[in-house]
Coordinates of C-alpha atoms and ligand atoms in Angstrom, one line a residue:
Chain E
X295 CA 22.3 92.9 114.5
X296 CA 25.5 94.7 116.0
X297 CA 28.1 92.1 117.9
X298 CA 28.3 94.7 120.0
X299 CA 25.2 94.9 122.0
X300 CA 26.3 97.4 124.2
X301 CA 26.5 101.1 122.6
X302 CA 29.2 103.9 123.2
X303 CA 31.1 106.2 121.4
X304 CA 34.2 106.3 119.4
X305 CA 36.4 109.0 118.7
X306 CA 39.7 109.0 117.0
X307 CA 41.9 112.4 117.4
X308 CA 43.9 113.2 115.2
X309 CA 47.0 114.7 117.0
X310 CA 48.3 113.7 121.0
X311 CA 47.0 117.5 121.9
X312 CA 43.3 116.6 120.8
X313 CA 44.0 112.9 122.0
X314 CA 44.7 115.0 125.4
X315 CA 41.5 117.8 125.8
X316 CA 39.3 114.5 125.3
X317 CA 40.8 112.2 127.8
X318 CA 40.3 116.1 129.8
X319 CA 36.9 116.2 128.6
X320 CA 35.7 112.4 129.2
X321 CA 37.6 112.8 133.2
X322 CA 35.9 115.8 133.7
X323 CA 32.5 114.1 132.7
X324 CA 33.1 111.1 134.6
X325 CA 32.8 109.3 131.3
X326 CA 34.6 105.7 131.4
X327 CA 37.2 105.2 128.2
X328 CA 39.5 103.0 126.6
X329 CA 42.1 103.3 124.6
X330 CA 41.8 100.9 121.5
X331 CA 45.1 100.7 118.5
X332 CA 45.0 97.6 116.5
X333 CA 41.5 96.8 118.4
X334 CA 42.8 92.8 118.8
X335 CA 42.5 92.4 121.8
X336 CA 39.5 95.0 123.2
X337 CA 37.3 93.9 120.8
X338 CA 37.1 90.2 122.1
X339 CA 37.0 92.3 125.9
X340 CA 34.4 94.6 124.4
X341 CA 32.0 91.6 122.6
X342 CA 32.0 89.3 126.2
X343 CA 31.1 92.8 127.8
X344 CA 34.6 92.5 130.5
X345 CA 34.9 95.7 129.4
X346 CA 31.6 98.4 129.0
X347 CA 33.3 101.8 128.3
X348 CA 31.0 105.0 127.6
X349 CA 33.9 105.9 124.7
X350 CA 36.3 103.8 122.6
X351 CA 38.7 106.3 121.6
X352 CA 41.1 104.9 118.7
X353 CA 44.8 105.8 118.5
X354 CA 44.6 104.9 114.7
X355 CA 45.0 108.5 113.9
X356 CA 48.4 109.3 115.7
X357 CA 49.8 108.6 112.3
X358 CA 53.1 109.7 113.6
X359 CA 54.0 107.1 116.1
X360 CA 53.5 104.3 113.1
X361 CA 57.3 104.8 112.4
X362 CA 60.8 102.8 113.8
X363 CA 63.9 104.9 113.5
X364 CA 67.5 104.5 114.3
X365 CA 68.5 107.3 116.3
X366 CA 72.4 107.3 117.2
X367 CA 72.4 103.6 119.7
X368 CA 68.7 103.5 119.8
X369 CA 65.9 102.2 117.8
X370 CA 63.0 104.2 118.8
X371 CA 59.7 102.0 117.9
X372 CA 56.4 104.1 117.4
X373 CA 54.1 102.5 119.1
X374 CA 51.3 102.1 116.9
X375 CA 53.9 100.2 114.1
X376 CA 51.5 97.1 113.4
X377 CA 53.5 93.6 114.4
X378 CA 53.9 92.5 110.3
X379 CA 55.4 95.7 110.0
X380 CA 58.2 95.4 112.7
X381 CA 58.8 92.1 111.9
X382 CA 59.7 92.8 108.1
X383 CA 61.6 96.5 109.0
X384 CA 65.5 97.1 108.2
X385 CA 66.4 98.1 111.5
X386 CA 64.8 95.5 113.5
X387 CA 65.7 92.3 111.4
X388 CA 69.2 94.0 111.5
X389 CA 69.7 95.0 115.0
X390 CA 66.8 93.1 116.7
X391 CA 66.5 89.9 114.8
X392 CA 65.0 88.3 117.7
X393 CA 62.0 90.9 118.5
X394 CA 61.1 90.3 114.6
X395 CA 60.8 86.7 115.3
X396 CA 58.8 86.7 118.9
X397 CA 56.1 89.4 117.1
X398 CA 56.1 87.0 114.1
X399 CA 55.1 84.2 116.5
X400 CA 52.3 86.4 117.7
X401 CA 48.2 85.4 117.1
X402 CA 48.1 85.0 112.9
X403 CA 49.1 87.0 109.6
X404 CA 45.9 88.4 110.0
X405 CA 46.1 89.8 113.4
X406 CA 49.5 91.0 112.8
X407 CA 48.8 92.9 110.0
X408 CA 46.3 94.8 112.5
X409 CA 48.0 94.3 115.7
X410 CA 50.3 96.8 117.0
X411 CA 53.5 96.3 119.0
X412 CA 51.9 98.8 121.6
X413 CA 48.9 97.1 122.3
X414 CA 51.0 93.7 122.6
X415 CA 53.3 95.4 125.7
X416 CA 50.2 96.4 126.6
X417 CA 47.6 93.2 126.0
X418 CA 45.2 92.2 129.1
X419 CA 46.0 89.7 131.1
X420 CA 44.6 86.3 130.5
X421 CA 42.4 83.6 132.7
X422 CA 40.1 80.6 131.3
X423 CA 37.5 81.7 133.6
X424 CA 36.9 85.2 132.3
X425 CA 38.4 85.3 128.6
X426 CA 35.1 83.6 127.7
X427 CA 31.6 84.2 126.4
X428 CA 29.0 85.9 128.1
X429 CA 26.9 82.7 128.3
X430 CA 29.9 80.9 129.8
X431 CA 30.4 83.6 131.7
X432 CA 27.0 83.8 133.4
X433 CA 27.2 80.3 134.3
X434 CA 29.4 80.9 137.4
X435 CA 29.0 84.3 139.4
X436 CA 31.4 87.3 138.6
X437 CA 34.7 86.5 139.6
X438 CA 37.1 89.2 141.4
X439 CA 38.1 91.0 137.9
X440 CA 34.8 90.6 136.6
X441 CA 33.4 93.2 139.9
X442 CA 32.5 90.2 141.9
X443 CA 33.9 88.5 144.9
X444 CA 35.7 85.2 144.2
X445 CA 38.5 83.8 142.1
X446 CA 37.3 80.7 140.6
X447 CA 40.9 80.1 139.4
X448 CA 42.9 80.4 142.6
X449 CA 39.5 79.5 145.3
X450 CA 41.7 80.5 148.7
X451 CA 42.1 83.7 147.2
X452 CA 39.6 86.4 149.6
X453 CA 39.4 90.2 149.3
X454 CA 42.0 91.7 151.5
X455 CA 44.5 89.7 149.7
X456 CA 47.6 91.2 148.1
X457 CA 47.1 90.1 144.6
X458 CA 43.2 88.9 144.2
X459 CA 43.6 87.9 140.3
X460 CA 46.1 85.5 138.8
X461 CA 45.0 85.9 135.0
X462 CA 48.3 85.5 133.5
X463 CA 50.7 87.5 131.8
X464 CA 51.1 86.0 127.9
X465 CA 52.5 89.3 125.5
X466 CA 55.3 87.4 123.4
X467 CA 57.4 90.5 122.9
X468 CA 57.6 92.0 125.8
X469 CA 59.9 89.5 127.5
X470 CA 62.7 90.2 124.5
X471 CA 62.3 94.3 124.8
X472 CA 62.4 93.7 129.1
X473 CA 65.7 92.0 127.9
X474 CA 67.2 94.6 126.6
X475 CA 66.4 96.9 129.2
X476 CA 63.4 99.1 127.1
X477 CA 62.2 102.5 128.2
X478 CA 58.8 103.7 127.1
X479 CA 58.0 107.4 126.2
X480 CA 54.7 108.3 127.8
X481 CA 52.1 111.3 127.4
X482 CA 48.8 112.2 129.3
X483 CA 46.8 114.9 130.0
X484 CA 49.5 115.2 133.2
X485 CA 52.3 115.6 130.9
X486 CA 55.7 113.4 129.1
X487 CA 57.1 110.8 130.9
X488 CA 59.6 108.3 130.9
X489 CA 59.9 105.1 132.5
X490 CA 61.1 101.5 132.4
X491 CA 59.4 99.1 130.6
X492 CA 59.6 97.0 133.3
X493 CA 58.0 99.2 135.5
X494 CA 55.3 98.6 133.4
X495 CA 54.2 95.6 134.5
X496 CA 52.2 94.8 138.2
X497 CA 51.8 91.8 140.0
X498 CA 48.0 92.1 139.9
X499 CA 46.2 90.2 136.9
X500 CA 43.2 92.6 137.0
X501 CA 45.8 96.0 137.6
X502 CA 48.3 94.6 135.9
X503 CA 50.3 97.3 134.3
X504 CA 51.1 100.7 135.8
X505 CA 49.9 103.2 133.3
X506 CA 47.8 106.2 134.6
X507 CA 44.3 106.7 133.3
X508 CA 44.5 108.8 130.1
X509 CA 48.2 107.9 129.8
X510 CA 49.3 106.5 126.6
X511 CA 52.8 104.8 125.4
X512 CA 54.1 107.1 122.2
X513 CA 57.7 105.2 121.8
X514 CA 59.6 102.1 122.8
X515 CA 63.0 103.0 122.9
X516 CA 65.5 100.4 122.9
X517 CA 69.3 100.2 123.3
X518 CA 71.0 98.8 120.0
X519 CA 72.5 95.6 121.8
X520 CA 76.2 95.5 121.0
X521 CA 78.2 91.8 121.4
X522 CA 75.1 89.9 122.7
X523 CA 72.4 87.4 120.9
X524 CA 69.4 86.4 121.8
X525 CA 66.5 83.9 121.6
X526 CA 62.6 83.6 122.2
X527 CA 61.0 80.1 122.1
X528 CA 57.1 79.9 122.5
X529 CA 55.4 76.6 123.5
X530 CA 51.6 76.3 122.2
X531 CA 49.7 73.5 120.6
X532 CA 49.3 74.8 117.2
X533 CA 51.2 77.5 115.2
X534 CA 49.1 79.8 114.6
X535 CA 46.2 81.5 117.1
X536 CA 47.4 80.4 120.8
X537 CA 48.4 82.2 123.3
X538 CA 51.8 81.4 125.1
X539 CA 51.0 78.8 127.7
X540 CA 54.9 79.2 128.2
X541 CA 57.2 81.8 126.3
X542 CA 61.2 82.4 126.8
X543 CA 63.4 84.8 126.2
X544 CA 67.5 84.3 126.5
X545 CA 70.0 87.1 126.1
X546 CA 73.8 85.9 125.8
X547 CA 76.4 88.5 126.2
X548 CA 80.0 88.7 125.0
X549 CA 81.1 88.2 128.3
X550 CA 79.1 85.1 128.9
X551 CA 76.7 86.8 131.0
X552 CA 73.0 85.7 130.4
X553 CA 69.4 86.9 130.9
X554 CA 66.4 85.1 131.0
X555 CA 62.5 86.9 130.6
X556 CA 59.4 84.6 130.8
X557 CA 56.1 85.2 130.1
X558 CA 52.3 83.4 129.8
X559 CA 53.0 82.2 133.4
X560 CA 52.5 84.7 136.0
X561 CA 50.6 87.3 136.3
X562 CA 53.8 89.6 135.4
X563 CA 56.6 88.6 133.3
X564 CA 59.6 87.4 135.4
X565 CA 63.5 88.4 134.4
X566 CA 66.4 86.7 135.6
X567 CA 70.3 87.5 135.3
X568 CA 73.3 85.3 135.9
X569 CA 76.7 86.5 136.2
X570 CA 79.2 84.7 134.4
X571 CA 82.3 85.1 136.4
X572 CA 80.5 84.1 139.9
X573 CA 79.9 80.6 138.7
X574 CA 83.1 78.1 138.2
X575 CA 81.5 76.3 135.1
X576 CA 78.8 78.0 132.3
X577 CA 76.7 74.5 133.2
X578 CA 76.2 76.3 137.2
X579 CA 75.0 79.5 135.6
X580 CA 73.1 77.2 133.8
X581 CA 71.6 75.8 136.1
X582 CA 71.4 78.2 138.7
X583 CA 69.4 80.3 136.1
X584 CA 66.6 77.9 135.2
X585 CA 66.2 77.1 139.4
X586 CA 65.4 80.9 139.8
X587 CA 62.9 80.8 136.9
X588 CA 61.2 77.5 138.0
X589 CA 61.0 79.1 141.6
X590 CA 59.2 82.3 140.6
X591 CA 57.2 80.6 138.8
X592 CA 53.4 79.7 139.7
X593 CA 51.4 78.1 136.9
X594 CA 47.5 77.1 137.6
X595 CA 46.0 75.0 135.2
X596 CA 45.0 77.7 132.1
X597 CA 46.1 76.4 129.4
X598 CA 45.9 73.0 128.1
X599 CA 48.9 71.8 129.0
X600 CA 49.1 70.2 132.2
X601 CA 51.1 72.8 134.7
X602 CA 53.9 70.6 136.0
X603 CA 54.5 70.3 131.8
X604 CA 54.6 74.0 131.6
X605 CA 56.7 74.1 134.5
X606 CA 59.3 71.4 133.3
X607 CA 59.4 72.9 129.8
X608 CA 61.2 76.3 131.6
X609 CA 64.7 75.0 131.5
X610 CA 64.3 73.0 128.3
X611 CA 63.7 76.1 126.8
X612 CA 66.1 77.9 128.6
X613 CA 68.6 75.8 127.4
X614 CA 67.2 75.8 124.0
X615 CA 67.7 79.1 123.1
X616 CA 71.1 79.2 124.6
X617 CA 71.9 76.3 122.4
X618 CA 70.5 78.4 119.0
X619 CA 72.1 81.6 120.3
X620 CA 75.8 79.4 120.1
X621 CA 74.8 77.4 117.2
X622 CA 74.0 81.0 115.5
X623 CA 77.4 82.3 116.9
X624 CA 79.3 79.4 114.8
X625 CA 77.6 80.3 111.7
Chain G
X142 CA 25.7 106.9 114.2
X143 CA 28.4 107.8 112.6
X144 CA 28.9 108.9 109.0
X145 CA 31.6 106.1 107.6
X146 CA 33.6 106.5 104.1
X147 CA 35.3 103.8 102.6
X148 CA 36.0 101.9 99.0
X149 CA 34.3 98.2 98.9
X150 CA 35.7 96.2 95.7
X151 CA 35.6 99.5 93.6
X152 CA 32.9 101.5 94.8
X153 CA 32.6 104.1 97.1
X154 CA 30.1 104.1 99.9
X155 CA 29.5 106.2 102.5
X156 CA 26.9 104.7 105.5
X157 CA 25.9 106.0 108.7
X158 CA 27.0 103.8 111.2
X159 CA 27.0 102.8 115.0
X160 CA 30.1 102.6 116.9
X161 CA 29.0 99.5 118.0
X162 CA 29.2 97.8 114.2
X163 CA 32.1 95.5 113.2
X164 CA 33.3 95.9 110.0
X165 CA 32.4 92.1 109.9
X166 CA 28.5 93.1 110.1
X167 CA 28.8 96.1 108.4
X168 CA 29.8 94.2 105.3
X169 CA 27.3 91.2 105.8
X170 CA 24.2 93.1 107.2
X171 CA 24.5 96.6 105.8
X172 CA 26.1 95.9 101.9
X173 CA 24.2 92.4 101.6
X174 CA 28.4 91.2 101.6
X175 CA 27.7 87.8 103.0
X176 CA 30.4 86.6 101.4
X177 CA 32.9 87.1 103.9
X178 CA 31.9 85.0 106.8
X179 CA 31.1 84.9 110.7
X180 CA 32.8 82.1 111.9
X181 CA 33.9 82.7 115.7
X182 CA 33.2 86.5 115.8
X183 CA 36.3 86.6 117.8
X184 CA 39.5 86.5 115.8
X185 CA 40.0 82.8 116.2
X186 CA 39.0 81.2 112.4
X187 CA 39.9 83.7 110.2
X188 CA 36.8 83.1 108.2
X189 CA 36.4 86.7 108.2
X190 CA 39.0 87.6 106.6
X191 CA 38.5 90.9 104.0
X192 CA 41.8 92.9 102.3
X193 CA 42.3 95.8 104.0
X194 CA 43.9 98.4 102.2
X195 CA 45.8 95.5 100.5
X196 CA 46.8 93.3 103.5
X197 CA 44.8 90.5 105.1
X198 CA 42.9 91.3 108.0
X199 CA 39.8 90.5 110.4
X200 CA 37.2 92.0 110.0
X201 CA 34.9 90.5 113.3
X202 CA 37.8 92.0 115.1
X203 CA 37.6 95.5 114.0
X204 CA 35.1 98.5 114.3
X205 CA 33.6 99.2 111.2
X206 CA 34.0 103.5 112.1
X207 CA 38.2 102.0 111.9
X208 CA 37.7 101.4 107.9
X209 CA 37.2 105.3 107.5
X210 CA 38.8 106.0 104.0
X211 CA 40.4 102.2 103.8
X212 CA 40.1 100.6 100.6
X213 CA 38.6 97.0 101.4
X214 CA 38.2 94.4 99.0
X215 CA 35.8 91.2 99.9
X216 CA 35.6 87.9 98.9
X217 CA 32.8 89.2 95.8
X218 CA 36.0 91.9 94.6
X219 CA 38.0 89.0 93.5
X220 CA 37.1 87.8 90.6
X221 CA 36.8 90.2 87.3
X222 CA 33.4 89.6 85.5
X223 CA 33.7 85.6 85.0
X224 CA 36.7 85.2 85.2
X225 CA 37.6 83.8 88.4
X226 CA 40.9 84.3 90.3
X227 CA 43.8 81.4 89.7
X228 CA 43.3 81.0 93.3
X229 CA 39.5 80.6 92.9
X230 CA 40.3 78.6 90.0
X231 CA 42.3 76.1 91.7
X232 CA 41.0 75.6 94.8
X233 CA 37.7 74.4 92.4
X234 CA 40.1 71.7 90.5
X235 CA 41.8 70.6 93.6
X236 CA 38.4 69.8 95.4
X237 CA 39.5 72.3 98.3
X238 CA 36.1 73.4 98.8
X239 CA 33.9 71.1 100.7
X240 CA 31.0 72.9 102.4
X241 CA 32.6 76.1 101.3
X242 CA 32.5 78.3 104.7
X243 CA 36.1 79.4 105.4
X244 CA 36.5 79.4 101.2
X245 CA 36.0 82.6 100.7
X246 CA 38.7 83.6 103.6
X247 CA 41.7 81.0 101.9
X248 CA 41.0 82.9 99.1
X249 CA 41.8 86.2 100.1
X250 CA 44.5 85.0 102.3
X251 CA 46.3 82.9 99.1
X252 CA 45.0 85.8 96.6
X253 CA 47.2 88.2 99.1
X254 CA 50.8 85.7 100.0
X255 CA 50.5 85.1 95.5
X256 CA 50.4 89.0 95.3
X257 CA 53.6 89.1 96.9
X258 CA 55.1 86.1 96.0
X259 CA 54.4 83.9 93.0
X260 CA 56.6 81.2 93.8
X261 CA 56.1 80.8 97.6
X262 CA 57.7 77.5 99.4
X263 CA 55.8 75.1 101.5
X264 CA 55.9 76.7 104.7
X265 CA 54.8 80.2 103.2
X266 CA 52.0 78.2 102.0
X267 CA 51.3 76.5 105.6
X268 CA 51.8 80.1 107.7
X269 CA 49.2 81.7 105.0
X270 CA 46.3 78.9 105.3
X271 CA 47.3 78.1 109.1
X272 CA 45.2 81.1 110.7
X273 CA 42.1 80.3 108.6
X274 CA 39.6 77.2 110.2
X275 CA 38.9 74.6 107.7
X276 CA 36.6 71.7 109.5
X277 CA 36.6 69.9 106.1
X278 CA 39.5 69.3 104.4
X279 CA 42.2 68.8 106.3
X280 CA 44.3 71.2 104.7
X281 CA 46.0 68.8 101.5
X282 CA 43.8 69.9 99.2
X283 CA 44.0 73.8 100.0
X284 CA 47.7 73.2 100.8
X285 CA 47.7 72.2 96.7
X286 CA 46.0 74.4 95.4
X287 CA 47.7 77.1 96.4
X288 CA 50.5 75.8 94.7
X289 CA 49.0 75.1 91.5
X290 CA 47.3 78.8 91.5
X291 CA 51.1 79.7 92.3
X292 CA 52.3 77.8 89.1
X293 CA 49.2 79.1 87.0
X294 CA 50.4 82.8 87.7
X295 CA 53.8 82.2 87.4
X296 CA 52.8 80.8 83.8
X297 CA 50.7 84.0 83.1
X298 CA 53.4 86.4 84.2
X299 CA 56.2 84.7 81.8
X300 CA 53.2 84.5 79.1
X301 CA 52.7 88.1 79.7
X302 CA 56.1 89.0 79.4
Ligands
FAD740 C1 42.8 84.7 118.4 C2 43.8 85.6 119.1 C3 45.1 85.1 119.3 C4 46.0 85.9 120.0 N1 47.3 85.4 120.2 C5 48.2 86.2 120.8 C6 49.5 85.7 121.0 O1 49.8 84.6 120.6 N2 50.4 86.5 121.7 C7 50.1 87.8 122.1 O2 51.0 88.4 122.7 N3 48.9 88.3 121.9 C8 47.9 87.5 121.3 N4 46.6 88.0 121.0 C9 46.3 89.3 121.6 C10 46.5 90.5 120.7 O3 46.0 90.3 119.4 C11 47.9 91.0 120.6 O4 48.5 91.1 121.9 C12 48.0 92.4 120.0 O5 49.4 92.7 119.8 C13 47.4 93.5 120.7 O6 47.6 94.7 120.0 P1 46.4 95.7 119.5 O7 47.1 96.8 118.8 O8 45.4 95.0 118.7 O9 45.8 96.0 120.9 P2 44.5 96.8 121.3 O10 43.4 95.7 121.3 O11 44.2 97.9 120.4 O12 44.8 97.2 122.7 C14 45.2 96.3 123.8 C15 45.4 97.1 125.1 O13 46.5 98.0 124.9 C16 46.1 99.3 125.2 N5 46.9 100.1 124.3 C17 47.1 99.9 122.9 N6 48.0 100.7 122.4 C18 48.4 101.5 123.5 C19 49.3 102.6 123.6 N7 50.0 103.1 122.6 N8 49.5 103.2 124.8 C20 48.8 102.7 125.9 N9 47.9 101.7 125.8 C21 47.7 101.1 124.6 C22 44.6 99.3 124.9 O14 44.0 100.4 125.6 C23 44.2 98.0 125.4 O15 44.1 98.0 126.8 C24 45.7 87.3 120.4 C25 44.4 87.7 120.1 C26 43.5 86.9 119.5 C27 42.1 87.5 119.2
SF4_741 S1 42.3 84.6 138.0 FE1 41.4 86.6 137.9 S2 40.1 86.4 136.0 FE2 40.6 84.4 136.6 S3 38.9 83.7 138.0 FE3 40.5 84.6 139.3 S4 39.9 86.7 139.5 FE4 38.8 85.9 137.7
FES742 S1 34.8 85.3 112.5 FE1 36.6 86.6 112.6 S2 38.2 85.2 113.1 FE2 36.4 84.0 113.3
FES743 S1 35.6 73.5 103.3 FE1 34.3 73.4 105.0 S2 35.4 74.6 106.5 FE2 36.8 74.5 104.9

C-alpha cells in the first residue's frame, strides 16, 4: 500500500530552462503543481491530502544552486544547500554564526540532513486544525484553507474578511536572514527577479508568501554584517521535532542600534528596529522594543503552551539574546 | 510508474515505481526491507530512519522516485555476515532494546554520529538519539550504549593501528 493514496506525477528537470518549458507546459495544460526540494514539509501536506497536485515536480536536480559562496560583501546561499550543510559551512559559521545555529535548531538531524534552507523560507504556514490527519480532519467540516467556509481557529472570522486564515508563521531562519536585510534571486517562466526577502512574506496564513505560480527562489543573498552580533532563541517543549511556538531573533549593532524579528506567532514574521540615540537610556530602547513586539503580536492557542506564556516569553527572550550577544562581545 | 535506480546495502536494483511510493514503503513493501520501520509516517519518530548516501535521513518523508542513483543502506546493511555492528553489539549488552521498534533507527543514527566521531561527548550523544521515539527505555540505556560502542571502536581503531 502507497502512503500516498492519491496519484500524480513527478518530474525532476534537470536545468532552470527545462524546470521553466514544464511549469510552461503544466500552465498551459491547466495542470495543478508543486514545487517539492527537501520534500519535509509537502510530504506531510501531500499524505493528509491539504495538498492534491496533478505533478510534484522536484528541484533535487538544480544541482547548481546546492552551493554558498562568498562573493565580495555577500554570501550568496544556493537555495537548495540542505540545513546540516549550512550549519557546518566555512562562510556561514564565520560570517553568520547565528543563521548556523537557528537552522541547527530546526526539526531533527534527520530532517536537516534532507531539509533545505529554501524550503524553510519557504515552509507552509502552520494551524492545529489543519496540520492534521485526514481522519481528524474529517471530523470537523473544511475550514477556510482547507476550500471550506469557516475558521475553526479564529470562529468570528467570515469570508469577506481581510485575512481569513491565521495558521501561523514558524520557519526558524527566516527571522535571522529578515535581520540582515536578505534579497532573494528569483526565476519563472516570466523571467529573473529580485526582491526583498521580506517581501516575501503575506499577512494571509493560507497566501502567505508572495511568490508567483511557477516562480522559484535560486539564491539568498545576504550582506556580510560588519560590527553587529546577533542572537536566535527558540522556545519549544522538547529539543528536537517542535515547531517554534515562539522564536526570536536579536541583531546588535556597533552603534547600539538593535533589531528584533519574530516568528511562530503570526501569520507573517514581525521585525522591529530601535534607534539607539533616540532613547536616553539602552534600558528605554529596551523596553520600547519588546512593547512593539508584544503589540504586534496575536497568538491563539496552537501550540501547547498557553498563549499569554507565549506572549510573556517575547521580551524574556528579547532580552536574552541581547544579554548572549554582550556576554559574547566580552569574550 | 516510474523506472527507479538505486544501491540498497550493496546491491543494485532497479524497480518500476509510482510517484506516489515513499521510499519508506518502497523498502518495506517492494524489497521485503521491514527492517526499517513505519512509526508515525510523518517525520515525527525517526523510526524510519535509512542512510542515505551516507547521512541519516527519513525515509516516510521522502518519494521513493527522490533515491534515483542514491546509495542507501538499511538497518539489514549493517552488520557484515555475523558479525554485528559495535553499535548493534552494545545496545544488546546494555539492554537498550526493549520491544525493539525504533532499534533499528538508533542504530543507524549511532552507526552514522560514531562514523564521524569515535569519541563524541554527551550532548552529541543526546542530539543523535533525541529525534528517534523510544516508548521503552527511557533513553539511559541507549544513551550508554552509545558510549560503550564509542569506546569499543575507539579500542578497534588503536588495535588496528
Ligand atoms: C516533524 C517535523 C518537524 C519540523 N520542525 C520544524 C522546525 O522546528 N522549524 C522549521 O522551520 N520547520 C520545521 N519543519 C518543517 C520543514 O521540515 C522545514 O521547514 C524544512 O526546512 C523545509 O524544507 P524542505 O526543503 O524539506 O521543503 P519542501 O517540503 O521541499 O518545500 C516546502 C515549501 O517550499 C517550497 N520550496 C522549496 N524550495 C523552494 C525554492 N527553491 N523556491 C520556491 N519554493 C520552494 C515548496 O514548493 C513547498 O511549498 C518540520 C517538519 C517536520 C516533519
Ligand atoms: S487558521 Fe487557517 S488553517 Fe486554521 S482553522 Fe482557520 S482557516 Fe483553517
Ligand atoms: S515513520 Fe518516519 S519519522 Fe516516524
Ligand atoms: S525499545 Fe521499544 S520503542 Fe525503543
Amino acid at each position: 500500500m502507497t502512503a500516498l493514496d492519491k496519484e500524480f506525477d513527478f518530474a525532476r528537470p534537470k536545468t532552470i530552462e527545462q524546470l521553466c518549458n514544464l511549469v510552461r507546459e503544466c500552465q498551459h495544460e491547466d495542470r495543478h503543481f508543486i514545487f517539492s526540494a527537501g520534500a519535509t514539509d509537502i510530504m506531510p501536506h501531500l499524505k493528509s491530502e491539504i495538498l492534491s497536485p496533478d505533478i510534484v515536480i522536484s528541484l533535487t536536480a538544480l544541482h547548481a544552486l546546492n552551493t554558498i559562496e562568498k562573493r565580495g560583501n555577500h554570501i550568496i546561499i544556493g537555495t537548495l544547500t540542505s540545513l546540516s550543510d549550512l550549519s557546518k559551512n566555512n562562510h556561514i559559521q564565520q560570517h553568520l554564526p547565528a543563521l548556523g545555529g537557528a537552522a541547527h535548531k530546526v526539526a531533527s538531524p534527520q530532517i536537516r540532513n534532507r531539509a533545505t534552507i529554501g524550503g524553510n523560507i519557504m515552509v507552509e504556514n502552520r494551524c492545529i486544525y489543519i496540520n492534521q490527519s485526514r481522519l481528524n480532519r474529517q471530523s470537523h467540516s473544511p475550514c477556510f484553507k482547507a476550500d471550506g467556509n469557516i475558521c475553526h481557529l479564529v470562529k468570528s472570522i467570515k469570508r469577506g474578511d481581510d485575512i481569513l486564515c491565521q495558521a501561523r508563521f514558524v520557519s526558524d531562519t527566516a527571522p535571522l536572514l529578515l535581520l540582515q536585510g536578505s534579497t532573494l534571486d528569483i526565476i519563472g517562466p516570466a523571467g529573473p527577479r529580485e526582491i526583498k526577502l521580506a517581501d516575501l512574506y503575506l499577512n494571509d496564513g493560507m497566501e502567505s508568501k508572495s511568490l508567483m505560480r511557477g516562480e522559484i527562489i535560486t539564491h539568498i543573498k545576504v550582506k556580510i554584517p560588519e560590527n553587529s552580533a546577533s542572537h536566535y532563541e527558540k522556545l519549544t517543549i522538547r529539543n528536537a521535532l517542535d515547531f517554534p511556538a515562539l522564536g526570536v531573533a536579536v541583531l546588535r549593532r556597533g552603534n547600539g542600534d538593535i533589531s528584533v524579528a519574530l516568528t511562530g506567532l503570526n501569520t507573517r514574521p514581525g521585525v522591529f528596529h530601535a534607534t539607539r540615540e533616540n532613547y536616553e537610556t539602552f534600558d528605554d530602547m529596551i523596553v520600547d522594543i519588546c512593547q512593539k513586539a508584544s503589540d504586534f503580536t496575536v497568538t491563539y492557542q496552537q501550540d501547547f503552551f498557553p498563549r499569554g506564556y507565549r506572549k510573556n516569553m517575547i521580551p524574556v527572550f528579547i532580552r536574552r539574546g541581547i544579554n548572549k550577544i554582550l556576554e559574547g562581545a566580552k569574550s | 510508474m516510474k523506472l527507479l535506480n538505486l544501491t540498497i546495502n550493496g546491491r543494485d536494483i532497479t524497480k518500476a515505481v509510482s510517484p506516489g511510493m515513499t521510499l519508506l514503503d518502497f523498502l518495506r513493501d517492494e524489497l521485503n526491507l521491514t527492517g526499517t520501520k513505519n512509526g508515525c509516517d510523518k517525520g515525527a519518530c525517526g523510526c524510519c530512519s535509512v542512510m542515505i548516501d551516507g547521512k541519516p535521513m527519513l525515509s516516510c518523508l521522502m518519494p521513493a522516485l527522490e533515491a534515483e542513483g542514491a546509495v542507501i543502506t538499511t538497518i539489514e546493511g549493517i552488520a557484515k555476515g555475523n558479525n554485528l555492528h559495535p553499535v548493534q553489539e552494545a545496545m544488546i549488552e546494555m539492554g537498550a532494546i526493549q520491544c525493539g521498534f525504533c532499534t533499528p533507527a538508533m542504530v543507524i543514527n549511532g552507526v552514522h554520529m560514531l562514523a564521524e566521531n569515535n569519541n563524541p561527548g554527551n550532548d552529541e550523544v543526546k542530539e543523535c538519539i533525541s529525534a528517534t521515539v523510544c516508548r521503552c527505555t527511557g533513553y539511559n540505556s541507549i544513551e550508554k550504549a552509545m558510549h560503550l560502542a564509542a569506546s569499543k571502536m575507539r579500542e578497534a581503531a588503536r588495535d588496528g593501528s
